Amino acid sequence: LRQFYDVLAKWDNFDFDVFFKNTNDNDVLKAIEKDKLNEIDFLTLLSPKAQNYIEQIAQKAHRLTLQHFGNAKLLYAPLYLANYCANECVYCGFNCKNKIKRKKLNYDEVRKEAQAIYDLGIRNILLLTGESRAKSPVSYIADCVKIIKEKFPSIGIEVYELSVEEYKQLVEAGADSFCMYQETYDQNVYKSVHLSGPKADFKYRLEAPCRACQAGMRSVNIGALLGLSKWRKDFFFTGLHADFLQNEYPSVEISVSPPRMRPHIGDYEPAEIVEDKDIVQIITAYRLFMPRGGISVSTRESSEFRDNLLPIGVTKISAESSTEVGGYAEKNISTAQFDISDERTVKEVQNMLIEKGYQPVYHDWF
Ligand code: SF4
């Protein structure tokens, strides 16, 4: 089996700074015109030079999005089953060293929480647990999936790294999509921000999306937490990772998310500030590189900004999200993972989509 780690290793000695310094206008224009972009074209579109051509790149990104996705925009909501965590990620409010209100939903509460999301009109749900194998074992996650499957046709999981066999258990229980963030593809930075816990194993996490594909997940979403390290490089590797997965597992629907750091409990400062224009560059460059790839943007981003990203490539958005455990049925019973920015209701997001000529999609199974 091919591993993405080997693809990543090939870039060990590549000097990104020199590459960006030498990128000229002609390189950018040539990359925009190509029908099928290679890795270097993609990196060219992520270069500082390409910022001068954002308008042209965005126009092509818009055309490709319409061509491959029409006007459909999928809506989903996260459901936090627990916020216990065994990891010490310096940038996250759920970090095991943080003294926060911890909670894990019992099965009755899972049912209530799912019902509250169902009542909002959402049918595509993403289950999160924090990352504690001891507190949220695979059997618990599988039980929750089975409970939620009674109402929801499409269930995603965003949990700690599992083996192929364990992912299979969740697929058998009814999960059909998988989400995992590598956070950063820079191994040194990765080491410096993941101080303890199983997540500190860079390679085991890196290959988790492959294992999810092998286990039969229908859809796989990956991403890096932009701002932890150099975003151009991190997003470049996110794109290569997505491309790798798509080539190895053609029947799986691969998508990416470009989350950037948001305020949370703790005092970690991002290494780099990722601006709105950078997110636009990331999304449009990715759309040209992977015309059929999904792009998901969460409520971490503001309503106005998210609306502006819709025409240029975004295919999935969350709505009326709570990042608290039990936050839909009841408010303030635990600490939220991060502050959300777009606070509109599902109804408001739905109205906005219709007004702009899009078709809100509530579940994506066929
Ligand atoms: S980022 Fe995930 S694994 Fe890390 S502390 Fe937060 S919840 Fe735990």
Coordinates of N, CA and C and ligand atoms in Angstrom, one line a residue, residues 80 83-96 102 129-132 158 160-161 183 193-194 199 205 225 337, ligand 1:
Y80 N -21.3 17.4 19.4 CA -20.2 17.0 20.3 C -20.7 16.0 21.3
N83 N -16.3 16.0 25.5 CA -15.1 16.8 25.3 C -13.9 16.4 26.2
Y84 N -13.9 15.1 26.6 CA -12.7 14.6 27.2 C -11.7 14.4 26.2
C85 N -10.4 14.7 26.6 CA -9.4 14.5 25.6 C -8.1 14.1 26.3
A86 N -7.4 13.2 25.6 CA -6.1 12.6 26.2 C -4.9 13.4 25.6
N87 N -5.1 14.4 24.8 CA -4.0 15.1 24.2 C -3.8 16.5 24.7
E88 N -2.5 16.9 24.5 CA -2.1 18.2 24.9 C -1.8 19.0 23.7
C89 N -2.8 19.5 23.0 CA -2.5 20.3 21.8 C -2.6 21.8 22.4
V90 N -1.5 22.5 22.2 CA -1.4 23.8 22.9 C -2.4 24.8 22.4
Y91 N -3.0 24.6 21.2 CA -3.9 25.6 20.6 C -5.3 25.3 20.8
C92 N -5.7 24.3 21.6 CA -7.1 23.9 21.7 C -7.7 24.0 23.1
G93 N -8.9 24.5 23.2 CA -9.6 24.7 24.5 C -9.9 23.3 25.2
F94 N -9.9 22.2 24.5 CA -10.2 20.9 25.1 C -8.9 20.2 25.6
N95 N -7.8 20.8 25.3 CA -6.5 20.3 25.8 C -6.6 19.7 27.2
C96 N -6.1 18.5 27.4 CA -6.3 17.7 28.7 C -5.8 18.5 29.9
R102 N -16.0 19.3 31.8 CA -16.0 18.1 30.9 C -17.3 17.4 31.0
T129 N -15.9 13.8 19.5 CA -15.8 13.3 20.8 C -14.7 14.0 21.7
G130 N -13.9 14.9 21.1 CA -12.6 15.1 21.8 C -11.9 13.9 21.5
E131 N -10.7 13.7 22.0 CA -9.9 12.5 21.6 C -9.5 11.7 22.8
S132 N -10.4 11.1 23.5 CA -10.1 10.2 24.6 C -10.6 8.8 24.3
E158 N -15.7 12.6 13.6 CA -14.4 13.2 13.8 C -13.9 12.9 15.2
Y160 N -10.6 10.4 17.5 CA -9.2 10.1 17.5 C -8.9 9.0 16.5
E161 N -7.6 8.8 16.2 CA -7.2 7.9 15.2 C -7.5 6.5 15.5
E183 N -3.7 19.1 11.2 CA -3.3 20.3 11.9 C -2.1 21.0 11.2
V193 N 3.7 21.5 19.0 CA 2.3 21.9 19.5 C 1.5 20.7 20.0
H194 N 2.0 19.5 19.9 CA 1.3 18.3 20.4 C 2.3 17.7 21.5
K199 N -2.0 11.6 20.0 CA -2.0 12.4 18.8 C -0.6 12.9 18.4
R205 N -1.4 9.5 12.6 CA -2.5 10.4 12.3 C -2.5 10.6 10.8
L225 N -4.9 23.0 10.3 CA -5.3 24.2 11.1 C -4.4 25.4 10.7
Q337 N -15.6 24.3 22.4 CA -14.2 24.0 21.9 C -13.6 25.3 21.3
Ligands
SF4_1 S1 -7.4 19.6 19.1 FE1 -8.6 17.7 19.4 S2 -7.0 16.3 20.2 FE2 -6.2 18.3 20.5 S3 -6.8 19.0 22.6 FE3 -8.4 19.7 21.1 S4 -9.9 18.1 21.1 FE4 -8.1 17.2 22.0

